[in-house]
Amino acid sequence: MAETIVGADSLRAFTQELFARVGVPSADAAIQADVLVWANLRGVDSHGVLRIPWYVELLESGLMKARPNVRVVVETPAVLLIEADHAPGPIVTTRVMEQAIGKAREAGICWALLRNTTHQGALGYYTSQAARAGMAGIAIVCSPPNMAPYGAKAPGLHNSPISIAVPAGRHGRLMLDMATSVAAGGKLQLARDKGLPLPPGWALDRQGNPTTDARQAATLMPMAGPKGSGLALMFECLASLMVGNPLLIDMLHGRETVRRHRQNGIVAAIDIARFTALERYREDADSTVDGLKSLPGADGADEILVPGEWEDRIEADRRAHGIPLPDGTLARIRPVAERLGVSMPW
Amino acid sequence: MAETIVGADSLRAFTQELFARVGVPSADAAIQADVLVWANLRGVDSHGVLRIPWYVELLESGLMKARPNVRVVVETPAVLLIEADHAPGPIVTTRVMEQAIGKAREAGICWALLRNTTHQGALGYYTSQAARAGMAGIAIVCSPPNMAPYGAKAPGLHNSPISIAVPAGRHGRLMLDMATSVAAGGKLQLARDKGLPLPPGWALDRQGNPTTDARQAATLMPMAGPKGSGLALMFECLASLMVGNPLLIDMLHGRETVRRHRQNGIVAAIDIARFTALERYREDADSTVDGLKSLPGADGADEILVPGEWEDRIEADRRAHGIPLPDGTLARIRPVAERLGVSMPW
């Protein structure tokens, strides 16, 4: 697969300009660009600039709003409910996490709920904001169904991801970002693009039969059977039902047959310094990581990695040497850039 | 396997009396008994009265304290850090969840950390307290290592469980309670007791080789590979590191070779009524469950169950007809009861 190497800065500037052209205020477009390019830097290309054409489509259709009326609906010293009014997910989520970090400094925790947000990109961006501020960060997001509940052969749950990040010392920070499906949707798209088969157990076709043909894959399978299925359902309860905006019901009861893009989410920050000395925390995190990495490796395993470590290495490499964008991705972005009159930086 | 049917009330009275005889104040012993018998009622026998001899041993050795000095170390409107002083887990956790529910009525959320608690039994008991109060409940607990991190062949993580519960309407409440290992430790014990082999992928032996021999099983495996492994590590960071009492480090660095029983935990309550109408929440939960249960079933699946539903059915049956206790369990409890002079109610 041919690819082009693009520097992060020029990719960010290009992305910002592109969102500005569809009406997103410049400061907001800068955040949007930073979140997308961050995903590319970390090798999570499925959540990077690949998504630009879809986002532009959502903005032009009105399912995502360039100038939303974001407002606080509920606020206590420790919680927020934000009506996101279909704002671009990265923009509103970055801002709400900043607000949550500020509130957590006072109350020890801030648990912020986002209602009617849109695709947030890589959740680890927001939990990393908390870790940089010396806090633990938690993020969860919910969408309409794309995953079969355990025991079913049709979609009924979303493979709602969760990210948790905490600061370390020498090890920087630990950051988990995982979907509740066996494999994230982006990995199916990648297999489709590469013409590769799927491992068994990843997906069902439209008839509800297990398939290893990426082109036939229609419904994701939950990780660890009832566990991934159960977590996904409880995340919907903690996020969507809590904000009075359930996202599974319409499709489950046949009131909606095509997924209309909308999301609810949670971002939380917990201020470590309220409970223990932050320096001690960082040392304990380092010591835990060192201990884990020194364990005897399983047969066939090269190395024991902790959450986020693999992506940290990709990020170091791509910050130094640029981001490789496959021709397929460039081909998807080009028509949008041309139509909006933004020149491609490659 | 022969068994004896025992009514919940007499099993509870017996258990309370037994804990009172080892110095636990009567009101505390009543809570301890209620939590253990609740697990038996729900068919989670691995967390029920089966544990009595071990708890008595911990109490007599001082690793668990009958009259601990439980105290609040940190408090804001929305968080608590409780030094549990090695209190019996069920007693301190039930009380802290009550306190958390009270604080969540004011702040919208209470995130309570427990330091130096002991075995908490079935976590669903505490999250169900929150659900009964019209709140979402979350509970997480951490212990020294018993599970191999992804890529390792020796224990380095604990298979830290998480429970999440929310209230519904007709459906009562949804309650997930799951370990981050492929199978909970209790299931290995059960296979051992029954002389059955383990399914592949559940456990490693002491040399770090995969085993299906329950008697050789020494180390649990993480659910969904890096996902269960990652969640377990992040739970240690959110609970143990946050309270300055790391539980993995000593064994990881060889400073401890035998697991000394101690735990840290999190219980949180989120007040639904602060965000949306509770009645609306209950209806949405019912509607989500109804929709999930009406999906076409996977081949070979009898029925689509939601978290906690299976145990709800066992509970209804056992409340009506009593709790079947296997002879093996009775044989374990008898010597302790005789020594402490408590007559067995069967």
PDB file of C-alpha atoms in Angstrom, chain B residues 161-333:
ATOM      1  CA  PRO B 161     -13.882  -7.048  39.546  1.00  0.00           C
ATOM      2  CA  ILE B 162     -16.254  -4.209  38.755  1.00  0.00           C
ATOM      3  CA  SER B 163     -19.953  -3.960  39.475  1.00  0.00           C
ATOM      4  CA  ILE B 164     -22.320  -1.382  37.997  1.00  0.00           C
ATOM      5  CA  ALA B 165     -26.021  -1.255  38.891  1.00  0.00           C
ATOM      6  CA  VAL B 166     -28.870   1.039  37.897  1.00  0.00           C
ATOM      7  CA  PRO B 167     -32.572   1.063  38.731  1.00  0.00           C
ATOM      8  CA  ALA B 168     -35.176  -0.023  36.171  1.00  0.00           C
ATOM      9  CA  GLY B 169     -38.977  -0.225  36.465  1.00  0.00           C
ATOM     10  CA  ARG B 170     -40.702  -3.544  35.713  1.00  0.00           C
ATOM     11  CA  HIS B 171     -37.267  -5.081  35.332  1.00  0.00           C
ATOM     12  CA  GLY B 172     -36.232  -4.138  38.860  1.00  0.00           C
ATOM     13  CA  ARG B 173     -32.642  -3.151  38.309  1.00  0.00           C
ATOM     14  CA  LEU B 174     -29.779  -4.006  36.019  1.00  0.00           C
ATOM     15  CA  MET B 175     -26.680  -5.194  37.814  1.00  0.00           C
ATOM     16  CA  LEU B 176     -23.394  -6.238  36.258  1.00  0.00           C
ATOM     17  CA  ASP B 177     -20.765  -7.876  38.453  1.00  0.00           C
ATOM     18  CA  MET B 178     -17.749  -9.239  36.618  1.00  0.00           C
ATOM     19  CA  ALA B 179     -14.090 -10.007  37.151  1.00  0.00           C
ATOM     20  CA  THR B 180     -11.472  -8.859  34.647  1.00  0.00           C
ATOM     21  CA  SER B 181     -10.229 -12.448  34.257  1.00  0.00           C
ATOM     22  CA  VAL B 182     -11.695 -14.944  31.780  1.00  0.00           C
ATOM     23  CA  ALA B 183     -13.236 -16.765  34.754  1.00  0.00           C
ATOM     24  CA  ALA B 184     -13.516 -15.770  38.410  1.00  0.00           C
ATOM     25  CA  GLY B 185     -11.380 -17.607  40.967  1.00  0.00           C
ATOM     26  CA  GLY B 186     -14.499 -19.163  42.490  1.00  0.00           C
ATOM     27  CA  LYS B 187     -15.192 -21.020  39.258  1.00  0.00           C
ATOM     28  CA  LEU B 188     -11.778 -22.661  39.431  1.00  0.00           C
ATOM     29  CA  GLN B 189     -12.491 -23.720  43.015  1.00  0.00           C
ATOM     30  CA  LEU B 190     -15.816 -25.178  41.901  1.00  0.00           C
ATOM     31  CA  ALA B 191     -14.165 -27.176  39.104  1.00  0.00           C
ATOM     32  CA  ARG B 192     -11.600 -28.415  41.627  1.00  0.00           C
ATOM     33  CA  ASP B 193     -14.347 -29.469  44.066  1.00  0.00           C
ATOM     34  CA  LYS B 194     -16.240 -31.252  41.313  1.00  0.00           C
ATOM     35  CA  GLY B 195     -13.159 -32.858  39.755  1.00  0.00           C
ATOM     36  CA  LEU B 196     -13.919 -31.292  36.376  1.00  0.00           C
ATOM     37  CA  PRO B 197     -11.380 -29.990  33.821  1.00  0.00           C
ATOM     38  CA  LEU B 198     -11.151 -26.262  33.026  1.00  0.00           C
ATOM     39  CA  PRO B 199     -11.906 -24.873  29.569  1.00  0.00           C
ATOM     40  CA  PRO B 200      -8.700 -23.883  27.730  1.00  0.00           C
ATOM     41  CA  GLY B 201      -7.567 -20.284  28.273  1.00  0.00           C
ATOM     42  CA  TRP B 202      -8.703 -19.942  31.880  1.00  0.00           C
ATOM     43  CA  ALA B 203      -5.510 -20.525  33.824  1.00  0.00           C
ATOM     44  CA  LEU B 204      -1.753 -21.160  33.993  1.00  0.00           C
ATOM     45  CA  ASP B 205       0.003 -23.619  36.294  1.00  0.00           C
ATOM     46  CA  ARG B 206       2.819 -22.625  38.683  1.00  0.00           C
ATOM     47  CA  GLN B 207       5.381 -22.939  35.883  1.00  0.00           C
ATOM     48  CA  GLY B 208       3.393 -20.543  33.717  1.00  0.00           C
ATOM     49  CA  ASN B 209       2.103 -23.125  31.280  1.00  0.00           C
ATOM     50  CA  PRO B 210      -1.541 -23.142  30.169  1.00  0.00           C
ATOM     51  CA  THR B 211      -3.459 -25.841  32.004  1.00  0.00           C
ATOM     52  CA  THR B 212      -6.931 -27.352  31.964  1.00  0.00           C
ATOM     53  CA  ASP B 213      -6.283 -29.270  35.193  1.00  0.00           C
ATOM     54  CA  ALA B 214      -8.135 -27.368  37.916  1.00  0.00           C
ATOM     55  CA  ARG B 215      -5.829 -28.782  40.610  1.00  0.00           C
ATOM     56  CA  GLN B 216      -2.770 -27.365  38.797  1.00  0.00           C
ATOM     57  CA  ALA B 217      -4.324 -23.968  38.038  1.00  0.00           C
ATOM     58  CA  ALA B 218      -2.358 -21.259  39.856  1.00  0.00           C
ATOM     59  CA  THR B 219      -2.753 -18.054  37.859  1.00  0.00           C
ATOM     60  CA  LEU B 220      -5.840 -16.598  36.195  1.00  0.00           C
ATOM     61  CA  MET B 221      -5.815 -15.286  32.610  1.00  0.00           C
ATOM     62  CA  PRO B 222      -7.196 -11.836  31.677  1.00  0.00           C
ATOM     63  CA  MET B 223     -10.472 -11.588  29.762  1.00  0.00           C
ATOM     64  CA  ALA B 224     -10.061 -10.460  26.147  1.00  0.00           C
ATOM     65  CA  GLY B 225      -6.254 -10.439  26.495  1.00  0.00           C
ATOM     66  CA  PRO B 226      -4.915  -6.873  26.665  1.00  0.00           C
ATOM     67  CA  LYS B 227      -8.352  -5.453  27.512  1.00  0.00           C
ATOM     68  CA  GLY B 228      -8.910  -7.331  30.770  1.00  0.00           C
ATOM     69  CA  SER B 229      -5.250  -6.888  31.577  1.00  0.00           C
ATOM     70  CA  GLY B 230      -5.427  -3.146  30.929  1.00  0.00           C
ATOM     71  CA  LEU B 231      -8.625  -2.652  32.924  1.00  0.00           C
ATOM     72  CA  ALA B 232      -7.185  -4.522  35.911  1.00  0.00           C
ATOM     73  CA  LEU B 233      -4.071  -2.324  35.882  1.00  0.00           C
ATOM     74  CA  MET B 234      -6.079   0.885  35.586  1.00  0.00           C
ATOM     75  CA  PHE B 235      -8.344  -0.223  38.464  1.00  0.00           C
ATOM     76  CA  GLU B 236      -5.236  -0.612  40.656  1.00  0.00           C
ATOM     77  CA  CYS B 237      -4.259   2.923  39.634  1.00  0.00           C
ATOM     78  CA  LEU B 238      -7.728   4.349  40.363  1.00  0.00           C
ATOM     79  CA  ALA B 239      -8.067   2.600  43.722  1.00  0.00           C
ATOM     80  CA  SER B 240      -4.793   1.458  45.330  1.00  0.00           C
ATOM     81  CA  LEU B 241      -2.357   4.057  43.995  1.00  0.00           C
ATOM     82  CA  MET B 242      -4.944   6.767  44.646  1.00  0.00           C
ATOM     83  CA  VAL B 243      -5.058   5.903  48.354  1.00  0.00           C
ATOM     84  CA  GLY B 244      -1.279   5.485  48.628  1.00  0.00           C
ATOM     85  CA  ASN B 245      -1.519   1.745  49.282  1.00  0.00           C
ATOM     86  CA  PRO B 246      -0.298  -0.116  46.168  1.00  0.00           C
ATOM     87  CA  LEU B 247      -1.073  -3.844  46.236  1.00  0.00           C
ATOM     88  CA  LEU B 248       0.839  -5.210  43.236  1.00  0.00           C
ATOM     89  CA  ILE B 249       4.309  -3.776  43.845  1.00  0.00           C
ATOM     90  CA  ASP B 250       5.441  -5.955  46.771  1.00  0.00           C
ATOM     91  CA  MET B 251       4.942  -9.226  44.932  1.00  0.00           C
ATOM     92  CA  LEU B 252       6.128  -7.793  41.602  1.00  0.00           C
ATOM     93  CA  HIS B 253       9.436  -6.789  43.160  1.00  0.00           C
ATOM     94  CA  GLY B 254       9.841  -9.960  45.202  1.00  0.00           C
ATOM     95  CA  ARG B 255       9.413  -8.222  48.552  1.00  0.00           C
ATOM     96  CA  GLU B 256       6.508 -10.529  49.304  1.00  0.00           C
ATOM     97  CA  THR B 257       6.225 -14.123  48.150  1.00  0.00           C
ATOM     98  CA  VAL B 258       2.961 -15.141  49.796  1.00  0.00           C
ATOM     99  CA  ARG B 259      -0.160 -13.088  49.155  1.00  0.00           C
ATOM    100  CA  ARG B 260      -1.042 -11.256  52.355  1.00  0.00           C
ATOM    101  CA  HIS B 261      -4.763 -10.509  52.271  1.00  0.00           C
ATOM    102  CA  ARG B 262      -5.592  -6.844  51.878  1.00  0.00           C
ATOM    103  CA  GLN B 263      -7.724  -4.792  49.537  1.00  0.00           C
ATOM    104  CA  ASN B 264      -8.542  -1.282  48.423  1.00  0.00           C
ATOM    105  CA  GLY B 265     -11.770  -0.355  46.737  1.00  0.00           C
ATOM    106  CA  ILE B 266     -14.008   2.248  45.201  1.00  0.00           C
ATOM    107  CA  VAL B 267     -17.743   2.656  45.719  1.00  0.00           C
ATOM    108  CA  ALA B 268     -19.556   5.445  43.923  1.00  0.00           C
ATOM    109  CA  ALA B 269     -23.153   6.617  43.753  1.00  0.00           C
ATOM    110  CA  ILE B 270     -24.569   8.924  41.081  1.00  0.00           C
ATOM    111  CA  ASP B 271     -27.937  10.521  41.758  1.00  0.00           C
ATOM    112  CA  ILE B 272     -30.049  10.045  38.651  1.00  0.00           C
ATOM    113  CA  ALA B 273     -32.677  12.574  39.749  1.00  0.00           C
ATOM    114  CA  ARG B 274     -30.084  15.353  39.525  1.00  0.00           C
ATOM    115  CA  PHE B 275     -29.855  14.764  35.769  1.00  0.00           C
ATOM    116  CA  THR B 276     -33.197  13.424  34.577  1.00  0.00           C
ATOM    117  CA  ALA B 277     -36.564  12.340  35.967  1.00  0.00           C
ATOM    118  CA  LEU B 278     -36.127   9.027  37.757  1.00  0.00           C
ATOM    119  CA  GLU B 279     -39.424   7.685  36.385  1.00  0.00           C
ATOM    120  CA  ARG B 280     -38.295   8.481  32.858  1.00  0.00           C
ATOM    121  CA  TYR B 281     -35.006   6.697  33.608  1.00  0.00           C
ATOM    122  CA  ARG B 282     -36.812   3.579  34.795  1.00  0.00           C
ATOM    123  CA  GLU B 283     -38.979   3.543  31.657  1.00  0.00           C
ATOM    124  CA  ASP B 284     -35.984   3.967  29.378  1.00  0.00           C
ATOM    125  CA  ALA B 285     -34.180   1.134  31.165  1.00  0.00           C
ATOM    126  CA  ASP B 286     -37.243  -1.129  30.788  1.00  0.00           C
ATOM    127  CA  SER B 287     -37.603  -0.214  27.134  1.00  0.00           C
ATOM    128  CA  THR B 288     -33.913  -0.887  26.459  1.00  0.00           C
ATOM    129  CA  VAL B 289     -34.138  -4.276  28.175  1.00  0.00           C
ATOM    130  CA  ASP B 290     -37.369  -5.198  26.347  1.00  0.00           C
ATOM    131  CA  GLY B 291     -35.738  -4.304  23.039  1.00  0.00           C
ATOM    132  CA  LEU B 292     -32.602  -6.329  23.734  1.00  0.00           C
ATOM    133  CA  LYS B 293     -34.593  -9.377  24.807  1.00  0.00           C
ATOM    134  CA  SER B 294     -36.697  -9.284  21.632  1.00  0.00           C
ATOM    135  CA  LEU B 295     -33.684  -9.528  19.287  1.00  0.00           C
ATOM    136  CA  PRO B 296     -33.254 -12.713  17.253  1.00  0.00           C
ATOM    137  CA  GLY B 297     -31.239 -15.203  19.295  1.00  0.00           C
ATOM    138  CA  ALA B 298     -27.856 -16.511  18.224  1.00  0.00           C
ATOM    139  CA  ASP B 299     -27.784 -20.142  17.129  1.00  0.00           C
ATOM    140  CA  GLY B 300     -27.743 -22.291  20.233  1.00  0.00           C
ATOM    141  CA  ALA B 301     -28.745 -19.464  22.586  1.00  0.00           C
ATOM    142  CA  ASP B 302     -31.965 -20.088  24.485  1.00  0.00           C
ATOM    143  CA  GLU B 303     -32.602 -16.545  25.534  1.00  0.00           C
ATOM    144  CA  ILE B 304     -31.022 -13.097  25.711  1.00  0.00           C
ATOM    145  CA  LEU B 305     -30.325 -12.238  29.336  1.00  0.00           C
ATOM    146  CA  VAL B 306     -29.385  -8.840  30.744  1.00  0.00           C
ATOM    147  CA  PRO B 307     -26.856  -8.362  33.569  1.00  0.00           C
ATOM    148  CA  GLY B 308     -28.148  -9.760  36.862  1.00  0.00           C
ATOM    149  CA  GLU B 309     -31.214 -11.421  35.373  1.00  0.00           C
ATOM    150  CA  TRP B 310     -29.996 -14.995  35.779  1.00  0.00           C
ATOM    151  CA  GLU B 311     -29.152 -14.377  39.450  1.00  0.00           C
ATOM    152  CA  ASP B 312     -32.525 -12.642  39.973  1.00  0.00           C
ATOM    153  CA  ARG B 313     -34.245 -15.890  38.996  1.00  0.00           C
ATOM    154  CA  ILE B 314     -32.123 -17.957  41.349  1.00  0.00           C
ATOM    155  CA  GLU B 315     -32.838 -15.457  44.104  1.00  0.00           C
ATOM    156  CA  ALA B 316     -36.608 -15.703  43.599  1.00  0.00           C
ATOM    157  CA  ASP B 317     -36.381 -19.483  43.773  1.00  0.00           C
ATOM    158  CA  ARG B 318     -34.099 -19.610  46.793  1.00  0.00           C
ATOM    159  CA  ARG B 319     -36.135 -17.053  48.721  1.00  0.00           C
ATOM    160  CA  ALA B 320     -39.144 -19.293  48.192  1.00  0.00           C
ATOM    161  CA  HIS B 321     -37.532 -22.692  48.620  1.00  0.00           C
ATOM    162  CA  GLY B 322     -34.330 -22.200  50.593  1.00  0.00           C
ATOM    163  CA  ILE B 323     -30.632 -22.272  49.789  1.00  0.00           C
ATOM    164  CA  PRO B 324     -29.037 -25.601  48.827  1.00  0.00           C
ATOM    165  CA  LEU B 325     -25.674 -25.906  50.583  1.00  0.00           C
ATOM    166  CA  PRO B 326     -23.397 -28.681  49.310  1.00  0.00           C
ATOM    167  CA  ASP B 327     -22.108 -31.144  51.889  1.00  0.00           C
ATOM    168  CA  GLY B 328     -18.587 -29.895  51.143  1.00  0.00           C
ATOM    169  CA  THR B 329     -19.540 -26.406  52.302  1.00  0.00           C
ATOM    170  CA  LEU B 330     -21.251 -27.718  55.438  1.00  0.00           C
ATOM    171  CA  ALA B 331     -18.194 -29.831  56.214  1.00  0.00           C
ATOM    172  CA  ARG B 332     -15.974 -26.762  55.963  1.00  0.00           C
ATOM    173  CA  ILE B 333     -18.171 -24.690  58.256  1.00  0.00           C
TER     174      ILE B 333
END
